[in-house]
XYZ file of C-alpha atoms in Angstrom:
482
model
C 0.000 0.000 0.000
C 2.959 2.309 0.638
C 3.898 1.935 -3.029
C 0.599 3.440 -4.163
C 0.612 6.156 -1.480
C 4.174 7.202 -2.295
C 3.359 7.279 -6.033
C 0.350 9.531 -5.417
C 2.488 11.872 -3.315
C 5.071 12.055 -6.102
C 2.377 13.139 -8.557
C 1.132 15.832 -6.175
C 4.709 17.073 -5.720
C 5.068 17.018 -9.491
C 2.175 19.462 -9.774
C 3.430 21.704 -6.982
C 7.109 21.795 -8.004
C 7.554 20.787 -11.654
C 4.312 22.479 -12.659
C 5.646 25.749 -11.259
C 8.921 25.281 -13.149
C 7.068 24.689 -16.433
C 4.903 27.748 -15.799
C 7.981 29.939 -15.174
C 9.669 28.701 -18.343
C 6.532 29.415 -20.386
C 6.151 32.873 -18.745
C 2.483 33.642 -18.153
C 1.034 37.119 -18.575
C -2.365 37.881 -17.069
C -2.514 41.200 -18.902
C -3.116 39.274 -22.144
C -6.756 38.973 -23.183
C -7.685 35.297 -23.412
C -9.786 33.915 -26.298
C -12.793 33.599 -23.948
C -13.075 37.400 -24.002
C -11.267 38.320 -27.205
C -13.384 36.074 -29.437
C -16.514 35.543 -27.323
C -19.186 33.932 -29.523
C -21.627 32.370 -27.053
C -20.898 28.839 -28.350
C -17.233 27.820 -27.915
C -15.618 31.012 -26.566
C -17.196 31.501 -23.136
C -15.427 32.390 -19.822
C -15.581 29.541 -17.287
C -14.566 29.325 -13.616
C -11.230 27.455 -13.259
C -12.666 24.772 -10.950
C -15.393 24.024 -13.470
C -12.832 24.231 -16.267
C -10.571 21.784 -14.417
C -13.404 19.278 -13.946
C -14.519 19.560 -17.570
C -10.918 19.234 -18.778
C -10.428 16.186 -16.547
C -13.514 14.513 -17.949
C -12.674 15.504 -21.528
C -9.195 13.988 -21.361
C -10.053 11.080 -19.077
C -13.428 9.370 -19.433
C -12.602 5.727 -18.855
C -9.124 6.088 -20.391
C -7.199 6.070 -17.086
C -9.419 3.213 -15.905
C -9.545 0.787 -18.858
C -5.981 1.565 -19.972
C -4.653 1.296 -16.416
C -6.127 -2.149 -15.722
C -4.843 -3.387 -19.091
C -1.418 -1.914 -18.315
C -1.465 -3.564 -14.879
C -0.787 -6.854 -16.713
C 2.841 -5.705 -16.929
C 3.086 -5.558 -13.129
C 4.371 -2.768 -10.841
C 6.530 -1.292 -13.603
C 3.236 0.214 -14.801
C 3.207 2.468 -11.727
C 6.682 3.791 -12.581
C 5.551 4.658 -16.094
C 2.414 6.430 -14.833
C 4.356 8.616 -12.383
C 7.305 9.475 -14.631
C 5.243 9.709 -17.814
C 2.560 11.858 -16.222
C 4.877 14.440 -14.635
C 7.586 14.804 -17.265
C 5.668 14.056 -20.484
C 1.880 14.057 -20.120
C 1.452 17.151 -17.956
C 3.997 19.086 -20.050
C 2.172 17.964 -23.209
C -1.208 19.070 -21.851
C 0.056 22.377 -20.473
C 1.628 23.460 -23.744
C -1.279 22.245 -25.873
C -3.614 24.357 -23.742
C -1.424 27.437 -23.257
C -0.278 27.666 -26.881
C -3.923 27.430 -27.917
C -4.689 30.335 -25.564
C -1.804 32.363 -27.011
C -3.138 31.760 -30.532
C -6.794 32.591 -29.925
C -8.009 29.063 -29.161
C -6.360 27.448 -32.196
C -6.843 23.735 -32.680
C -3.888 21.349 -32.526
C -3.271 21.113 -36.325
C -3.118 24.909 -36.579
C -0.418 24.920 -33.884
C 1.444 22.229 -35.838
C 1.408 24.429 -38.952
C 2.680 27.447 -37.028
C 5.641 25.660 -35.421
C 6.388 22.615 -37.607
C 5.252 23.705 -41.068
C 2.425 23.134 -43.542
C 3.612 19.687 -44.634
C 3.371 18.267 -41.127
C 0.051 20.078 -40.615
C -1.663 18.224 -43.492
C -0.493 14.884 -42.091
C -1.645 15.829 -38.589
C -5.054 17.037 -39.761
C -5.668 13.601 -41.260
C -4.279 11.718 -38.246
C -6.071 13.918 -35.686
C -9.432 13.694 -37.418
C -9.007 9.928 -37.739
C -8.183 9.749 -34.019
C -11.245 11.820 -33.065
C -13.578 9.741 -35.210
C -12.104 6.481 -33.859
C -12.517 7.709 -30.273
C -16.112 8.832 -30.894
C -16.938 5.479 -32.504
C -15.236 3.303 -29.890
C -16.652 5.296 -26.986
C -20.148 4.968 -28.443
C -20.060 1.260 -29.234
C -18.662 0.235 -25.839
C -21.396 1.842 -23.675
C -24.125 0.758 -26.135
C -22.940 -2.853 -25.900
C -22.842 -2.672 -22.085
C -26.351 -1.151 -21.888
C -27.685 -3.959 -24.079
C -25.856 -6.569 -21.967
C -26.994 -5.178 -18.596
C -30.647 -4.939 -19.734
C -30.618 -8.515 -21.027
C -31.226 -7.305 -24.572
C -34.357 -5.345 -23.607
C -32.585 -2.321 -25.081
C -31.011 -3.583 -28.332
C -27.482 -2.533 -29.179
C -28.533 -0.478 -32.215
C -31.210 1.411 -30.268
C -28.692 2.298 -27.539
C -26.259 3.370 -30.256
C -28.798 5.723 -31.854
C -29.761 7.260 -28.497
C -26.120 7.878 -27.540
C -25.384 9.429 -30.911
C -28.442 11.666 -30.665
C -26.974 12.992 -27.426
C -23.571 13.393 -29.117
C -25.050 15.564 -31.844
C -26.930 17.688 -29.327
C -23.848 18.242 -27.142
C -21.689 18.982 -30.192
C -23.793 21.816 -31.611
C -25.029 23.470 -28.400
C -22.982 26.183 -26.623
C -20.357 24.647 -24.334
C -21.979 26.051 -21.183
C -25.408 24.516 -21.932
C -24.585 20.809 -21.455
C -20.829 20.287 -21.102
C -20.311 23.174 -18.695
C -23.279 22.204 -16.515
C -23.294 18.419 -16.186
C -19.661 17.503 -16.876
C -18.434 18.741 -13.507
C -20.917 16.260 -11.966
C -19.605 13.423 -14.118
C -16.053 14.491 -13.311
C -16.969 14.172 -9.649
C -18.238 10.615 -10.330
C -14.861 9.727 -11.866
C -13.053 11.075 -8.796
C -15.475 9.380 -6.358
C -14.997 6.032 -8.133
C -11.215 6.296 -7.791
C -11.368 7.520 -4.172
C -13.746 4.703 -3.212
C -11.486 2.071 -4.772
C -8.479 3.654 -3.019
C -10.369 3.306 0.272
C -11.189 -0.296 -0.550
C -7.523 -1.035 -1.220
C -6.505 0.738 1.984
C -8.857 -1.166 4.270
C -8.617 -4.523 2.527
C -4.966 -4.863 3.500
C -4.134 -5.893 -0.070
C -0.442 -6.254 -0.832
C 0.803 -4.567 -3.987
C 3.610 -6.592 -5.662
C 7.107 -5.195 -5.152
C 8.346 -2.613 -7.627
C 10.415 -4.005 -10.473
C 11.554 -2.969 -13.942
C 10.768 -6.434 -15.317
C 7.567 -7.341 -17.124
C 5.110 -9.589 -15.286
C 2.827 -9.934 -18.309
C 1.270 -13.427 -18.554
C 2.198 -13.546 -22.243
C 5.698 -12.143 -21.540
C 5.068 -9.130 -23.780
C 7.852 -6.515 -23.617
C 7.411 -3.368 -21.557
C 8.952 -1.195 -24.294
C 7.068 0.074 -26.223
C 3.798 -1.715 -25.492
C 3.261 -0.389 -21.953
C 3.676 3.210 -23.148
C 0.905 2.688 -25.700
C -1.365 0.584 -23.455
C -1.320 3.184 -20.658
C -1.675 6.474 -22.476
C -4.384 8.311 -20.526
C -2.820 8.572 -17.086
C 0.709 9.002 -18.475
C 0.636 10.819 -21.838
C -2.045 10.840 -24.515
C -2.175 12.707 -27.802
C -5.963 12.827 -27.531
C -5.492 15.482 -24.844
C -3.944 17.931 -27.322
C -7.188 17.812 -29.297
C -9.272 18.457 -26.175
C -7.246 21.196 -24.474
C -8.228 23.852 -27.068
C -11.892 23.331 -26.101
C -11.137 24.532 -22.563
C -8.470 26.994 -23.767
C -11.360 28.943 -25.268
C -12.958 29.260 -21.811
C -9.935 30.111 -19.586
C -10.255 33.567 -18.028
C -6.550 34.353 -17.502
C -3.218 32.667 -18.246
C -2.384 31.951 -14.586
C -5.332 29.510 -14.498
C -3.599 27.338 -17.096
C -1.456 25.375 -14.643
C -4.505 24.445 -12.561
C -6.640 23.516 -15.550
C -4.187 21.761 -17.895
C -1.232 20.555 -15.792
C -3.512 19.884 -12.822
C -6.087 17.838 -14.735
C -3.317 15.605 -16.114
C -1.902 15.011 -12.632
C -5.400 14.132 -11.376
C -5.774 11.683 -14.242
C -2.431 10.129 -13.305
C -3.635 9.591 -9.723
C -6.801 7.905 -10.999
C -4.709 5.661 -13.260
C -2.404 4.751 -10.346
C -5.363 3.636 -8.216
C -6.949 1.485 -10.919
C -3.650 -0.056 -12.044
C -2.902 -0.998 -8.423
C -6.397 -2.417 -7.972
C -6.030 -4.447 -11.159
C -2.748 -6.088 -10.160
C -3.848 -6.834 -6.567
C -7.578 -7.681 -6.603
C -7.148 -10.763 -8.800
C -4.080 -12.076 -6.992
C -1.503 -11.092 -9.594
C -1.217 -10.544 -13.320
C -2.241 -14.112 -14.230
C -5.564 -13.673 -12.442
C -6.035 -10.257 -14.005
C -5.293 -11.692 -17.441
C -7.971 -14.342 -16.984
C -10.482 -11.718 -15.783
C -9.775 -9.506 -18.804
C -10.174 -12.486 -21.134
C -13.534 -13.383 -19.585
C -15.173 -9.998 -19.101
C -12.967 -7.396 -20.736
C -12.033 -4.113 -18.997
C -15.680 -3.359 -18.141
C -16.008 -6.737 -16.429
C -12.799 -6.137 -14.460
C -14.001 -2.710 -13.312
C -17.350 -4.256 -12.348
C -15.655 -7.002 -10.290
C -13.274 -4.623 -8.502
C -16.036 -2.120 -7.691
C -18.432 -4.753 -6.343
C -15.637 -6.555 -4.490
C -14.494 -3.452 -2.621
C -17.741 -1.477 -2.400
C -20.668 -3.904 -2.698
C -23.952 -2.643 -4.172
C -22.826 0.977 -4.283
C -19.754 -0.198 -6.195
C -21.954 -1.924 -8.764
C -23.891 1.315 -9.306
C -20.685 3.350 -9.622
C -19.187 0.806 -12.014
C -22.249 0.910 -14.267
C -22.393 4.710 -14.221
C -18.691 4.905 -14.938
C -18.658 2.317 -17.715
C -21.614 3.962 -19.481
C -21.467 7.706 -18.754
C -17.724 8.351 -18.751
C -16.888 6.976 -22.218
C -19.906 8.830 -23.622
C -18.563 12.104 -22.257
C -15.238 11.446 -23.972
C -16.954 10.531 -27.231
C -19.031 13.683 -27.444
C -16.091 16.029 -26.836
C -14.108 14.033 -29.430
C -16.900 14.753 -31.892
C -16.979 18.415 -30.848
C -13.227 18.857 -31.308
C -13.311 17.039 -34.671
C -16.053 19.438 -35.788
C -13.876 22.381 -34.704
C -10.829 20.937 -36.499
C -12.725 20.328 -39.710
C -14.146 23.856 -39.598
C -10.614 25.218 -39.177
C -9.381 23.097 -42.087
C -12.087 23.594 -44.727
C -14.556 26.073 -43.203
C -13.385 28.872 -45.491
C -14.440 26.834 -48.540
C -17.976 26.225 -47.262
C -20.579 28.674 -48.534
C -22.986 28.189 -45.633
C -22.710 30.346 -42.538
C -24.072 30.292 -38.996
C -26.084 27.288 -37.850
C -26.143 25.654 -41.295
C -22.337 25.589 -41.365
C -22.251 24.254 -37.793
C -24.653 21.405 -38.651
C -22.820 20.552 -41.867
C -19.411 20.337 -40.185
C -20.923 18.180 -37.432
C -22.551 15.827 -39.947
C -19.299 15.364 -41.869
C -17.583 13.904 -38.790
C -20.625 12.288 -37.139
C -21.648 10.057 -40.061
C -18.332 8.132 -40.371
C -18.101 7.870 -36.567
C -21.592 6.344 -36.399
C -20.867 3.881 -39.214
C -17.627 2.770 -37.546
C -19.485 2.285 -34.249
C -21.704 -0.348 -35.862
C -18.778 -2.702 -36.584
C -16.770 -4.801 -34.110
C -15.356 -2.022 -31.942
C -12.403 -4.130 -30.758
C -11.085 -3.533 -34.286
C -11.004 0.201 -33.557
C -8.678 -0.218 -30.564
C -6.089 -1.887 -32.760
C -5.154 1.425 -34.360
C -6.311 3.845 -31.698
C -3.221 3.459 -29.486
C -0.652 4.018 -32.248
C -2.528 6.997 -33.709
C -2.955 8.498 -30.248
C 0.719 8.374 -29.307
C 1.802 9.630 -32.716
C -0.247 12.749 -32.024
C 1.323 12.978 -28.529
C 4.864 12.902 -29.930
C 3.942 15.567 -32.494
C 2.511 17.891 -29.840
C 5.702 17.584 -27.815
C 7.679 18.572 -30.919
C 5.375 21.585 -31.318
C 6.195 22.608 -27.739
C 9.913 22.061 -28.397
C 9.824 24.200 -31.541
C 8.013 26.960 -29.658
C 10.588 26.931 -26.847
C 13.505 27.015 -29.300
C 11.904 29.888 -31.188
C 11.405 31.836 -27.962
C 14.926 31.077 -26.717
C 13.617 29.179 -23.679
C 14.719 25.954 -21.976
C 13.547 23.509 -24.674
C 14.740 20.232 -23.119
C 11.604 20.024 -20.928
C 9.698 19.153 -24.117
C 12.515 17.955 -26.374
C 13.599 14.982 -24.250
C 10.073 13.545 -23.818
C 9.473 14.241 -27.539
C 12.461 12.049 -28.473
C 11.264 9.393 -26.018
C 7.745 9.265 -27.466
C 9.106 9.264 -31.016
C 11.026 6.128 -30.055
C 7.844 4.616 -28.615
C 5.705 5.116 -31.721
C 8.565 4.205 -34.062
C 9.288 0.890 -32.346
C 5.568 0.166 -31.907
C 4.924 0.703 -35.610
C 7.455 -1.957 -36.574
C 6.669 -4.410 -33.765
C 2.941 -4.372 -32.946
C 0.708 -7.088 -34.497
C -1.784 -4.428 -35.599
C 0.868 -2.673 -37.705
C 3.918 -4.405 -39.252
C 4.344 -7.183 -36.662
C 8.094 -7.572 -37.154
C 10.645 -9.346 -34.961
C 11.219 -7.533 -31.644
C 14.997 -7.129 -31.936
C 14.679 -5.873 -35.509
C 11.917 -3.475 -34.422
C 14.168 -2.036 -31.704
C 16.819 -1.196 -34.302
C 14.372 0.171 -36.871
C 12.647 2.176 -34.141
C 15.846 4.228 -33.847
C 15.385 5.605 -37.361
C 12.643 8.148 -36.523
C 14.501 9.052 -33.314
C 17.703 9.796 -35.227
C 15.792 11.647 -37.952
C 13.873 13.900 -35.559
C 16.967 14.267 -33.370
C 18.865 15.557 -36.396
C 16.115 18.089 -37.128
C 16.186 19.076 -33.460
C 19.932 19.803 -33.586
C 19.525 21.711 -36.844
C 16.776 23.865 -35.312
C 19.042 24.625 -32.355
C 21.924 25.559 -34.666
C 19.689 27.821 -36.751
C 18.337 29.420 -33.596
C 21.852 30.182 -32.353
C 22.928 31.507 -35.774
C 19.881 33.784 -35.891
C 20.601 35.093 -32.379
C 24.246 35.739 -33.283
C 23.250 37.636 -36.451
C 20.751 39.762 -34.534
C 23.357 40.544 -31.860
C 25.894 41.574 -34.496
C 23.344 43.851 -36.194
C 22.505 45.433 -32.862
C 26.165 46.108 -32.077
C 26.775 47.529 -35.555
C 23.815 49.871 -35.190
C 25.213 51.134 -31.902
């Protein structure tokens, strides 16, 4: 139990200490008008209290991500806790802070627009495609899962397709209405449910006397799957997730002043990490080790595991919380995924659309909603095969955006550059090794995974050299003028 408690304390310290360091490097300025006031439109650009913003951001980026991903990652054993703590503080929270704050600095710009500004138009086109694909996959997967569970729990009284249609009807409503009408009002309540679920399970672990396995760097996976890079893709929400960079601009358009950014963006990521720590610990202890957890996942999937843990520690109230969590929380992630994909598409092609006002809003929503709905009708386990790789590719790209910004501004760029290189290695190796992609030999994949690291590392060094040359030239011009 001390392992979990110490890990939670490290995350809290990460917010208090490292979060402050990141904020000082970024240099906030509360005299700047934020997009919430500068571009107020009554739909997306609306000032929101930071506590409400934090809860909405937490729910937007989390849903059941730090729950389902954490219990799946728990198959690797206690090394999963190390990844959550280190990944969350030094990669995920940095990623989320810069995705939110750079959006604020650029009038609520979506992630692909930030990519264009700092990495160029060529990368932007690629990222628009990847980001939209990610959003549509998330919306589809997080619709199909709850619909299937509703049908299962009602014994088929509510058919899968009917549940699917109802959930999507809600998605469309939440996507087109002003953010303070549904998301701003009920999401803080759902965010509270997510926190209560985690706190209740933490209490159950505390009073059950369960023994968490000793920390180790070795994999304890029943199938002996390697930690690198699979763990870093399995546990994304709770450590670092590219999906967050698509969600942060939603809340960036509601932040009242720049000093609230650390609470909203960095703080929500740390909270998600704590939730992931609790569920990963519960997963590797409740079933008596990773073999038992593996069997439970094979029999009932992540939803079944969450159901068993909740009932086992909390009884009837746990069953209610588990059902609410497994149905409501993924839905709340799906609808904001659809909202952000609508915003991205509008940014990308909105200027070419003749319609204006509500007609344009409905058209942009339909263009992303239709493929998401069609994908939700197929076997949604297929969607997860590509979701992880796409997600972490976006995460690595956002970290490179932050690195480019810091280099351009002459600031301490290693806080983003080092995790960017790390995540580039993750997605590179995963692409060659994972069964859902190329499925190559592990040793060969490790070597080939170095190629994107060396390539981006070379570009990184070149950007630093150009930055220094530009500074030298400017200094020389200044001296000559004097």
